[in-house]
CSV table of C-alpha atoms in Angstrom, one decimal:
chain,number,residue,atom,x,y,z
A,197,MET,CA,-0.1,0.0,0.3
A,198,VAL,CA,1.5,3.2,-0.8
A,199,ARG,CA,1.7,5.8,2.0
A,200,ALA,CA,0.6,8.9,1.8
A,201,VAL,CA,3.9,10.3,2.8
A,202,ASP,CA,5.3,8.7,-0.1
A,203,VAL,CA,2.8,9.9,-2.3
A,204,LEU,CA,3.0,13.6,-1.2
A,205,GLU,CA,7.3,13.3,-1.2
A,206,SER,CA,6.9,12.6,-5.6
A,207,LEU,CA,4.2,15.7,-5.7
A,208,GLU,CA,7.4,17.6,-4.0
A,209,LEU,CA,9.8,16.7,-6.4
A,210,LEU,CA,7.9,16.9,-9.4
A,211,GLY,CA,6.2,20.7,-8.4
A,212,SER,CA,10.4,21.7,-7.3
A,213,SER,CA,10.5,23.4,-10.4
A,214,GLN,CA,6.9,24.7,-11.0
A,215,TRP,CA,6.6,26.9,-7.8
A,216,SER,CA,4.8,23.6,-6.3
A,217,LEU,CA,2.5,23.4,-8.8
A,218,VAL,CA,1.3,20.1,-10.1
A,219,THR,CA,-1.1,18.7,-12.8
A,220,THR,CA,-2.6,15.6,-12.7
A,221,ALA,CA,-1.3,14.4,-15.9
A,222,GLN,CA,2.7,15.2,-14.6
A,223,ALA,CA,1.3,13.2,-11.0
A,224,SER,CA,-0.4,10.2,-13.4
A,225,GLU,CA,3.8,10.2,-15.0
A,226,ALA,CA,4.5,10.4,-11.8
A,227,GLY,CA,2.8,6.5,-10.9
A,228,VAL,CA,0.1,8.9,-8.9
A,229,SER,CA,-3.6,8.4,-9.8
A,230,LYS,CA,-6.4,10.7,-9.3
A,231,MET,CA,-7.8,9.2,-6.6
A,232,HIS,CA,-4.1,9.5,-4.7
A,233,LEU,CA,-5.1,13.5,-5.6
A,234,SER,CA,-8.6,13.6,-3.8
A,235,ARG,CA,-7.6,12.0,-0.9
A,236,LEU,CA,-5.0,14.3,-0.4
A,237,ALA,CA,-7.4,18.0,-1.3
A,238,ASP,CA,-9.7,16.1,1.1
A,239,ARG,CA,-7.0,16.1,3.8
A,240,GLY,CA,-6.7,19.5,3.2
A,241,THR,CA,-2.8,18.6,2.2
A,242,VAL,CA,-3.4,19.3,-1.7
A,243,GLN,CA,-5.0,22.4,-2.3
A,244,ARG,CA,-6.9,22.2,-6.1
A,245,VAL,CA,-5.9,25.6,-7.8
A,246,ARG,CA,-8.2,25.2,-10.1
A,247,HIS,CA,-9.6,22.4,-12.9
A,248,GLY,CA,-6.6,19.9,-13.4
A,249,VAL,CA,-3.8,21.8,-10.8
A,250,TYR,CA,-3.0,21.6,-7.4
A,251,ALA,CA,-0.7,23.4,-4.9
A,252,LEU,CA,2.2,21.8,-2.6
A,253,PRO,CA,2.6,22.5,1.0
A,254,SER,CA,5.2,24.2,0.1
A,255,ALA,CA,3.6,26.5,-3.4
A,256,ASP,CA,3.0,30.1,-2.1
A,257,THR,CA,0.7,31.6,-3.1
A,258,GLY,CA,0.2,34.8,-4.5
A,259,PRO,CA,-1.7,36.7,-6.9
A,260,LEU,CA,0.5,35.3,-9.9
A,261,GLN,CA,-0.3,31.7,-8.3
A,262,GLY,CA,-3.7,31.6,-10.9
A,263,LEU,CA,-1.8,32.7,-13.2
A,264,ARG,CA,0.8,29.9,-13.2
A,265,ALA,CA,-1.6,27.6,-12.4
A,266,ALA,CA,-4.1,29.0,-15.8
A,267,TRP,CA,0.0,28.6,-18.2
A,268,LEU,CA,0.4,24.8,-16.7
A,269,ALA,CA,-3.0,23.6,-17.0
A,270,THR,CA,-2.3,25.4,-21.6
A,271,GLY,CA,0.5,21.9,-21.1
A,272,SER,CA,3.0,23.9,-20.5
A,273,ARG,CA,6.7,23.6,-18.2
A,274,PRO,CA,8.7,25.9,-17.5
A,275,THR,CA,11.8,24.2,-18.9
A,276,GLY,CA,10.7,23.8,-22.0
A,277,ASN,CA,12.0,25.1,-24.8
A,278,GLN,CA,9.3,26.6,-26.9
A,279,PRO,CA,6.1,27.0,-24.3
A,280,LEU,CA,2.7,26.1,-26.3
A,281,ALA,CA,1.3,29.1,-24.5
A,282,VAL,CA,3.3,32.7,-23.8
A,283,VAL,CA,1.6,34.5,-21.3
A,284,SER,CA,0.3,38.2,-22.8
A,285,GLY,CA,-1.8,41.4,-23.6
A,286,GLU,CA,-2.8,42.2,-19.2
A,287,SER,CA,-2.1,39.1,-17.5
A,288,ALA,CA,1.5,40.2,-19.4
A,289,ALA,CA,1.5,43.4,-17.2
A,290,ALA,CA,0.6,41.8,-13.9
A,291,VAL,CA,3.4,39.9,-14.6
A,292,HIS,CA,6.1,42.8,-15.1
A,293,GLY,CA,4.2,44.8,-12.6
A,294,LEU,CA,3.1,47.7,-15.4
A,295,GLY,CA,0.3,49.2,-14.1
A,296,ASP,CA,-3.2,48.7,-12.1
A,297,LEU,CA,-4.9,46.7,-14.5
A,298,LEU,CA,-7.2,43.8,-12.7
A,299,PRO,CA,-7.1,41.2,-15.8
A,300,SER,CA,-11.4,39.8,-16.1
A,301,LYS,CA,-9.3,36.7,-17.9
A,302,TYR,CA,-5.7,34.9,-18.3
A,303,GLU,CA,-4.4,35.5,-21.9
A,304,PHE,CA,-2.0,33.2,-23.9
A,305,THR,CA,-0.1,33.9,-27.4
A,306,THR,CA,-0.2,30.3,-29.1
A,307,ALA,CA,1.7,30.0,-32.6
A,308,VAL,CA,-1.9,27.2,-33.5
A,309,ARG,CA,-5.6,28.1,-33.0
A,310,ARG,CA,-6.3,26.7,-29.6
A,311,GLN,CA,-10.0,26.7,-27.6
A,312,THR,CA,-10.6,26.4,-24.1
A,313,THR,CA,-14.2,25.3,-21.7
A,314,GLN,CA,-12.4,27.5,-18.6
A,315,PRO,CA,-14.3,30.9,-18.8
A,316,ASP,CA,-11.2,32.7,-16.9
A,317,THR,CA,-8.9,32.5,-20.1
A,318,ARG,CA,-8.2,33.1,-23.2
A,319,TYR,CA,-6.2,32.4,-25.8
A,320,ARG,CA,-4.9,34.5,-29.2
A,321,LYS,CA,-3.9,33.0,-32.0
A,322,ARG,CA,-0.1,34.5,-33.8
A,323,ASP,CA,3.3,34.2,-34.0
A,324,LEU,CA,5.0,35.6,-31.8
A,325,PRO,CA,9.2,36.9,-33.2
A,326,ASP,CA,11.8,35.4,-30.4
A,327,GLY,CA,13.1,38.8,-29.6
A,328,ASP,CA,9.1,40.0,-28.3
A,329,VAL,CA,9.0,36.9,-25.6
A,330,THR,CA,11.4,37.1,-22.3
A,331,TRP,CA,11.2,34.7,-18.9
A,332,VAL,CA,10.3,35.7,-16.0
A,333,ASN,CA,10.4,33.9,-13.7
A,334,GLY,CA,9.6,30.5,-15.5
A,335,LEU,CA,7.0,32.2,-17.1
A,336,PRO,CA,7.2,33.0,-20.6
A,337,VAL,CA,6.2,36.4,-21.6
A,338,THR,CA,6.3,38.9,-24.0
A,339,THR,CA,8.4,41.6,-23.3
A,340,VAL,CA,7.8,45.2,-22.0
A,341,ALA,CA,7.0,47.0,-24.9
A,342,ARG,CA,6.0,44.4,-26.3
A,343,THR,CA,3.1,44.2,-23.8
A,344,VAL,CA,2.9,48.1,-24.0
A,345,GLU,CA,1.7,47.8,-27.7
A,346,ASP,CA,-0.9,44.9,-27.1
A,347,LEU,CA,-2.3,47.5,-23.8
A,348,ALA,CA,-2.5,50.3,-26.6
A,349,SER,CA,-3.6,48.6,-29.5
A,350,GLY,CA,-5.9,45.9,-28.0
A,351,GLY,CA,-8.4,49.1,-26.5
A,352,THR,CA,-6.9,50.2,-23.7
A,353,ASP,CA,-8.4,52.9,-21.9
A,354,PHE,CA,-6.3,56.0,-21.9
A,355,ASP,CA,-6.2,56.2,-17.9
A,356,HIS,CA,-5.1,52.7,-17.4
A,357,LEU,CA,-2.8,52.8,-20.3
A,358,ALA,CA,-1.5,55.7,-19.0
A,359,VAL,CA,-0.2,54.5,-15.6
A,360,ALA,CA,0.9,51.0,-17.2
A,361,VAL,CA,3.1,52.9,-19.8
A,362,ARG,CA,5.0,55.5,-17.0
A,363,ASP,CA,6.1,51.7,-14.7
A,364,ALA,CA,7.4,50.8,-17.8
A,365,PHE,CA,9.1,54.1,-18.5
A,366,THR,CA,10.5,54.3,-14.5
A,367,THR,CA,11.3,50.7,-13.4
A,368,SER,CA,12.0,49.0,-16.7
A,369,ASN,CA,15.1,48.9,-18.3
A,370,VAL,CA,13.6,49.6,-21.7
A,371,ALA,CA,14.8,52.0,-24.3
A,372,SER,CA,12.0,55.4,-24.5
A,373,ALA,CA,12.8,54.7,-28.8
A,374,ALA,CA,11.7,51.5,-28.1
A,375,LEU,CA,8.3,53.0,-26.6
A,376,VAL,CA,7.4,55.2,-28.8
A,377,GLN,CA,7.6,52.8,-31.8
A,378,ALA,CA,4.9,50.9,-29.2
A,379,LEU,CA,2.8,54.1,-29.0
A,380,GLU,CA,2.7,54.6,-33.0
A,381,PRO,CA,0.3,51.8,-34.0
A,382,ALA,CA,-2.0,54.0,-31.1
A,383,ALA,CA,-1.4,57.3,-31.5
A,384,GLU,CA,-4.6,58.0,-34.0
A,385,ARG,CA,-6.8,57.2,-31.9
A,386,LEU,CA,-5.4,58.0,-28.4
A,387,GLY,CA,-6.0,62.0,-30.1
A,388,SER,CA,-1.4,62.0,-31.1
A,389,PRO,CA,0.2,62.9,-34.1
A,390,ASP,CA,3.0,60.4,-33.2
A,391,GLY,CA,4.4,58.0,-31.1
A,392,HIS,CA,6.5,60.3,-29.6
A,393,ALA,CA,3.6,63.0,-28.4
A,394,LEU,CA,1.5,60.3,-27.9
A,395,LEU,CA,4.7,58.7,-24.8
A,396,LEU,CA,5.1,62.0,-23.7
A,397,ALA,CA,1.1,63.3,-23.0
A,398,VAL,CA,1.2,59.4,-21.0
A,399,LEU,CA,3.5,60.7,-19.2
A,400,LYS,CA,2.6,63.5,-18.1
A,401,ALA,CA,-1.6,62.1,-17.7
A,402,ALA,CA,-0.2,59.4,-14.5
A,403,GLY,CA,1.8,61.9,-13.4
A,404,TYR,CA,4.6,62.1,-14.3
A,405,GLN,CA,6.5,65.0,-15.7
A,406,PRO,CA,9.2,64.8,-18.0
A,407,ASP,CA,12.1,67.2,-17.5
A,408,PRO,CA,12.8,68.7,-21.0
A,409,GLN,CA,16.2,67.4,-20.9
A,410,LEU,CA,14.4,64.2,-20.8
A,411,ALA,CA,11.7,64.9,-23.2
A,412,GLU,CA,14.7,66.0,-26.0
A,413,LEU,CA,16.4,62.7,-25.5
A,414,VAL,CA,13.1,60.4,-26.3
A,415,ALA,CA,13.9,62.8,-29.3
A,416,LEU,CA,16.2,62.0,-30.3
A,417,GLU,CA,16.8,58.1,-29.8
A,418,THR,CA,13.4,57.8,-31.5
A,419,ARG,CA,16.1,59.6,-34.9
A,420,GLU,CA,18.3,57.9,-34.0
A,421,GLU,CA,16.2,54.8,-34.0
A,422,LEU,CA,14.7,56.0,-37.0
A,423,LEU,CA,18.1,56.7,-39.0
A,424,ARG,CA,18.6,53.1,-38.4
A,425,ALA,CA,15.8,52.3,-40.1
A,426,LEU,CA,15.9,54.1,-42.7
A,427,MET,CA,20.3,53.9,-43.9
A,428,PRO,CA,20.1,51.3,-46.6
A,429,GLN,CA,17.3,53.6,-48.1
A,430,LEU,CA,19.5,56.6,-48.1
A,431,GLU,CA,22.7,54.9,-48.7
A,432,ASN,CA,20.7,54.0,-52.2
A,433,ALA,CA,19.4,57.0,-52.8
A,434,ILE,CA,22.9,59.0,-52.3
A,435,THR,CA,24.7,56.7,-54.3
A,436,GLN,CA,22.0,56.7,-56.9
A,437,ALA,CA,22.1,60.2,-56.8
A,438,ILE,CA,26.0,60.8,-57.4
A,439,ALA,CA,25.8,58.2,-60.5
A,440,GLU,CA,23.1,60.7,-62.0
A,441,GLN,CA,25.7,63.9,-61.5
A,442,LEU,CA,28.8,61.7,-63.0
A,443,SER,CA,26.5,60.9,-66.0
A,444,GLN,CA,26.4,64.1,-66.4
A,445,LEU,CA,29.5,65.2,-65.7
A,446,MET,CA,31.0,63.1,-68.3
A,447,PRO,CA,31.5,64.5,-71.9
A,448,LYS,CA,29.7,63.0,-74.0
A,449,VAL,CA,30.5,60.5,-76.2
A,450,ASP,CA,30.0,59.9,-80.4
A,451,VAL,CA,27.8,57.5,-80.9
A,452,SER,CA,29.3,56.3,-84.3
A,453,PRO,CA,30.5,53.6,-85.6
A,454,GLU,CA,34.0,54.8,-85.7
A,455,ALA,CA,33.7,55.8,-82.4
A,456,GLY,CA,32.3,53.1,-80.5
A,457,HIS,CA,35.9,51.4,-80.7
A,458,PRO,CA,37.9,51.4,-77.4
A,459,THR,CA,40.5,53.4,-78.6
A,460,ALA,CA,38.6,56.2,-81.1
A,461,GLN,CA,36.8,56.7,-77.0
A,462,LYS,CA,39.5,57.2,-74.9
A,463,ARG,CA,40.8,59.6,-77.8
A,464,THR,CA,37.9,61.5,-77.9
A,465,THR,CA,37.4,62.1,-73.9
A,466,ARG,CA,41.7,63.2,-74.1
A,467,ASP,CA,41.2,65.8,-77.0
A,468,ALA,CA,38.0,66.6,-75.0
A,469,VAL,CA,40.7,67.2,-71.8
A,470,ARG,CA,43.4,68.5,-73.8
A,471,ARG,CA,40.7,71.2,-75.3
A,472,GLN,CA,38.9,71.8,-71.9
A,473,ASN,CA,42.7,72.5,-70.5
A,474,ARG,CA,44.0,74.6,-73.3
A,475,LYS,CA,41.5,77.2,-72.8
A,476,ALA,CA,41.4,77.5,-68.9
A,477,ASP,CA,45.5,78.1,-69.7
A,478,ASP,CA,45.1,81.0,-72.7
A,479,GLY,CA,42.0,82.5,-70.3
A,480,ALA,CA,39.8,82.3,-73.3
A,481,THR,CA,35.8,82.0,-74.2
A,482,THR,CA,33.9,81.0,-77.3
A,483,ASP,CA,31.0,82.2,-77.8
A,484,SER,CA,27.6,81.0,-78.3
A,485,ALA,CA,28.6,79.8,-82.0
A,486,GLY,CA,31.3,78.3,-81.2
A,487,SER,CA,34.1,80.7,-82.6
A,488,GLU,CA,37.1,81.5,-81.8
A,489,PRO,CA,37.6,85.1,-80.7
A,490,PRO,CA,39.8,87.7,-82.5
A,491,GLU,CA,43.7,86.8,-81.9
A,492,THR,CA,44.6,90.5,-80.9
A,493,VAL,CA,47.8,92.3,-81.6
A,494,PRO,CA,50.5,94.6,-79.1
A,495,GLY,CA,49.7,98.3,-79.4
A,496,ASP,CA,53.9,99.1,-79.6
A,497,GLN,CA,53.4,96.6,-82.9
A,498,ALA,CA,50.5,98.0,-84.7
A,499,GLY,CA,52.1,101.5,-84.2
A,500,GLN,CA,55.4,100.7,-86.2
A,501,ARG,CA,53.2,98.6,-89.4
A,502,GLY,CA,53.6,100.2,-92.6
A,503,GLN,CA,56.2,102.4,-92.0
A,504,GLU,CA,60.0,102.2,-93.4
A,505,PRO,CA,62.8,102.3,-91.3
A,506,ARG,CA,65.0,105.3,-91.6
A,507,ARG,CA,68.1,105.1,-92.9
A,508,ARG,CA,71.3,107.0,-91.5
A,509,GLY,CA,72.8,109.4,-93.9
């Protein structure tokens, strides 16, 4: 006969890496049946947190216990490299400590469409880049910047969003440029011309008044981020402009069959350069018809023309 203490010891070992929470499926894999779990729950040794998830005596109860239990119920595990579900939305804000939102449902993002019969759980199907996911005490959560973007684009009211953004700006190691980018899609809806203006507006509404230097820093970071994003296009545009200027400055080449020979092209270019150099040296200019100006005669020589030289007597 299996002793209760042995069952509890097996469960504690199983739950040691996941906040002292276990699921009925995990317990079954470890050789602990649903009947044993039910008996422990009836005695008060373990606590039933939600359908199919139990808290062990060593569990630390807290505001995130329900979220952790709901995440375990999705089939995900803290030791998995590819979680089946990522905490997102208002649930992610609660994990990061952003604002004072009270999530009405546990929200998870999954790569495949999922449905649930649990009224307190909501799934959102989308592909999250690896850079938008971080791990917080064993939970995979959308990053602070991505969480702010989800809140802003998800219809969170201005006041609650303001407090969440203030906490993200003051307590999280997030660049202001990232917050500007996160708020950009919701700027028009919330009456701001762009993400930069919205960031300053929500900070002010939340009671955090950035000084002018900080506001300038936010704008500077935003400009630098924008320049980094546009640099490839700028380089292509500059290269094309330089190529067009060079094509205009190059001398026109005769397109006759004879001029098509490489030697003829070189000769044409060389002759054009020599003509330009000769004009620069002589200080001469051509008129609109291309004729050369008349050659000038020194004055002392002109006065002596037509006169016979004097003969000595």
